[in-house]
Amino acid sequence: MTAFHPGAWLKPPTSKLAISLIVAMIIMLGTPPKLAYAQATLSPITQQWFVALTQVKRRAFEELLTEDAKIELRDLGITQTKEEFISALDEWERATRGAILLTHPVSSEAGKDVLEVCYRFESNEQLNRETYYSADGKITKVIQERIGAVCEGF
């Protein structure tokens, strides 16, 4: 299993007020500022994604994503550009302090990795199916879809 998710990818909770309250609670509790994640066997490019995401390494995403990369958040009906994704990392970092991300590879073939990703937040969790497309050592597209409100089996 491996772990990971930025700003707009957050489906839990659904309102900005709820997110603000969770962020305030996390700050008050003094939760460590970095995400934790459990690692499973991933392709090198997808593994780099999760390392950059959990450590909120903006520079790594600059190098990891192609200039025309798209991050599709299907449950929110949003598609982000590389620039929009990187800009959302500040919100992601604030909202996910203390979160644990777990990944489970579903399938892998040249240029395409499919994973189930569990996002365990302080007050809830979310299960996603995420597909990572790559070419020439860079990520070209990410598709994230919520498939459950609990992470059974993780």
Short mmCIF file of C-alpha atoms in Angstrom, two decimals:
data_model
loop_
_atom_site.label_atom_id
_atom_site.label_comp_id
_atom_site.label_asym_id
_atom_site.label_seq_id
_atom_site.Cartn_x
_atom_site.Cartn_y
_atom_site.Cartn_z
CA MET A 1 0.00 0.00 0.00
CA THR A 2 1.06 3.54 -0.68
CA ALA A 3 -0.37 6.88 0.21
CA PHE A 4 -1.50 10.58 -1.13
CA HIS A 5 -4.10 14.47 -2.49
CA PRO A 6 -4.12 18.88 -3.22
CA GLY A 7 -6.82 21.48 -2.55
CA ALA A 8 -9.57 20.83 -5.04
CA TRP A 9 -9.09 17.06 -4.78
CA LEU A 10 -10.49 17.23 -1.34
CA LYS A 11 -13.96 15.84 -1.41
CA PRO A 12 -14.08 15.38 2.36
CA PRO A 13 -15.77 17.46 3.73
CA THR A 14 -17.89 19.15 1.08
CA SER A 15 -18.29 22.69 2.41
CA LYS A 16 -15.63 25.39 2.75
CA LEU A 17 -16.82 26.03 6.31
CA ALA A 18 -16.27 22.38 7.22
CA ILE A 19 -12.80 22.44 5.66
CA SER A 20 -11.99 25.65 7.55
CA LEU A 21 -13.13 24.12 10.83
CA ILE A 22 -11.05 20.98 10.26
CA VAL A 23 -8.01 23.05 9.37
CA ALA A 24 -8.48 25.16 12.53
CA MET A 25 -8.84 22.04 14.68
CA ILE A 26 -5.73 20.49 13.17
CA ILE A 27 -3.72 23.66 13.79
CA MET A 28 -4.96 23.90 17.38
CA LEU A 29 -4.04 20.27 18.05
CA GLY A 30 -0.54 20.90 16.78
CA THR A 31 -0.57 18.03 14.31
CA PRO A 32 2.73 17.66 12.44
CA PRO A 33 2.74 19.68 9.20
CA LYS A 34 3.64 16.82 6.88
CA LEU A 35 1.42 14.11 5.50
CA ALA A 36 2.21 10.50 6.15
CA TYR A 37 1.79 7.77 3.59
CA ALA A 38 2.31 4.07 3.38
CA GLN A 39 4.17 2.89 0.32
CA ALA A 40 3.46 -0.08 -1.88
CA THR A 41 4.92 -1.11 -5.19
CA LEU A 42 4.37 1.74 -7.63
CA SER A 43 5.96 2.68 -10.92
CA PRO A 44 8.79 5.17 -10.40
CA ILE A 45 6.86 8.07 -11.93
CA THR A 46 3.77 7.47 -9.78
CA GLN A 47 5.93 7.00 -6.72
CA GLN A 48 7.53 10.39 -7.42
CA TRP A 49 4.02 11.90 -7.57
CA PHE A 50 3.13 10.63 -4.10
CA VAL A 51 6.44 11.64 -2.56
CA ALA A 52 6.02 15.15 -3.99
CA LEU A 53 2.39 15.28 -2.87
CA THR A 54 2.90 14.10 0.69
CA GLN A 55 5.92 16.36 1.16
CA VAL A 56 4.21 19.19 -0.76
CA LYS A 57 7.20 19.71 -3.05
CA ARG A 58 6.13 22.32 -5.56
CA ARG A 59 9.44 22.23 -7.43
CA ALA A 60 9.11 18.45 -7.89
CA PHE A 61 5.71 18.95 -9.55
CA GLU A 62 7.24 21.58 -11.85
CA GLU A 63 9.60 18.87 -13.09
CA LEU A 64 7.21 15.92 -12.85
CA LEU A 65 4.28 17.33 -14.87
CA THR A 66 4.35 18.12 -18.58
CA GLU A 67 3.56 21.74 -19.46
CA ASP A 68 0.14 20.72 -20.82
CA ALA A 69 -0.66 18.21 -18.05
CA LYS A 70 -4.27 17.98 -16.85
CA ILE A 71 -5.50 16.88 -13.43
CA GLU A 72 -9.12 15.78 -13.71
CA LEU A 73 -11.15 15.71 -10.48
CA ARG A 74 -14.23 13.95 -11.78
CA ASP A 75 -16.31 13.95 -8.59
CA LEU A 76 -15.90 17.74 -8.42
CA GLY A 77 -16.27 18.32 -12.16
CA ILE A 78 -12.93 20.17 -12.25
CA THR A 79 -9.94 19.88 -14.56
CA GLN A 80 -6.79 21.66 -13.43
CA THR A 81 -3.79 22.74 -15.46
CA LYS A 82 -0.27 22.22 -14.16
CA GLU A 83 -0.20 25.81 -12.90
CA GLU A 84 -3.60 25.53 -11.18
CA PHE A 85 -2.59 22.28 -9.52
CA ILE A 86 0.64 23.72 -8.15
CA SER A 87 -1.20 26.85 -6.98
CA ALA A 88 -3.64 24.64 -5.02
CA LEU A 89 -0.82 23.02 -3.04
CA ASP A 90 -0.91 25.74 -0.34
CA GLU A 91 -4.54 24.88 0.41
CA TRP A 92 -3.74 21.17 0.19
CA GLU A 93 -0.92 21.52 2.70
CA ARG A 94 -3.12 23.39 5.21
CA ALA A 95 -6.13 21.09 4.83
CA THR A 96 -4.29 17.78 5.05
CA ARG A 97 -2.04 18.17 8.08
CA GLY A 98 -2.04 14.89 9.92
CA ALA A 99 -3.74 13.04 7.06
CA ILE A 100 -2.59 9.60 6.01
CA LEU A 101 -2.68 8.52 2.38
CA LEU A 102 -2.58 4.86 1.42
CA THR A 103 -2.28 3.50 -2.10
CA HIS A 104 -2.98 0.12 -3.58
CA PRO A 105 -1.92 -0.54 -7.19
CA VAL A 106 -4.75 -1.94 -9.33
CA SER A 107 -2.99 -2.20 -12.68
CA SER A 108 0.09 -0.94 -14.45
CA GLU A 109 1.10 -0.90 -18.08
CA ALA A 110 3.41 1.28 -20.12
CA GLY A 111 2.38 4.88 -19.53
CA LYS A 112 -0.62 4.12 -17.30
CA ASP A 113 -0.97 3.30 -13.58
CA VAL A 114 -4.32 2.74 -11.88
CA LEU A 115 -4.49 2.90 -8.09
CA GLU A 116 -6.97 2.90 -5.28
CA VAL A 117 -6.05 5.67 -2.88
CA CYS A 118 -7.33 6.02 0.67
CA TYR A 119 -7.25 9.51 2.17
CA ARG A 120 -7.57 9.26 5.95
CA PHE A 121 -8.32 12.63 7.48
CA GLU A 122 -8.81 13.45 11.17
CA SER A 123 -12.61 13.20 10.97
CA ASN A 124 -13.32 11.06 7.91
CA GLU A 125 -11.84 9.18 5.01
CA GLN A 126 -12.31 8.89 1.28
CA LEU A 127 -11.48 6.17 -1.23
CA ASN A 128 -10.50 7.19 -4.77
CA ARG A 129 -9.62 5.41 -7.97
CA GLU A 130 -6.81 7.35 -9.60
CA THR A 131 -5.25 6.90 -13.01
CA TYR A 132 -1.85 8.35 -13.87
CA TYR A 133 -0.77 8.70 -17.50
CA SER A 134 2.85 9.35 -18.36
CA ALA A 135 5.19 9.72 -21.30
CA ASP A 136 8.93 10.36 -21.50
CA GLY A 137 9.33 10.29 -17.71
CA LYS A 138 6.65 12.91 -17.00
CA ILE A 139 3.00 12.79 -15.96
CA THR A 140 0.67 13.97 -18.72
CA LYS A 141 -2.71 13.39 -17.08
CA VAL A 142 -4.23 12.37 -13.76
CA ILE A 143 -7.84 11.29 -13.31
CA GLN A 144 -9.23 11.06 -9.78
CA GLU A 145 -12.65 9.65 -8.96
CA ARG A 146 -14.22 9.12 -5.55
CA ILE A 147 -15.42 5.54 -5.21
CA GLY A 148 -16.25 5.37 -1.51
CA ALA A 149 -16.57 7.12 1.83
CA VAL A 150 -14.65 4.41 3.69
CA CYS A 151 -11.39 2.63 2.98
CA GLU A 152 -12.17 -0.99 3.70
CA GLY A 153 -9.27 -3.30 3.04
CA PHE A 154 -6.57 -0.72 3.69
#
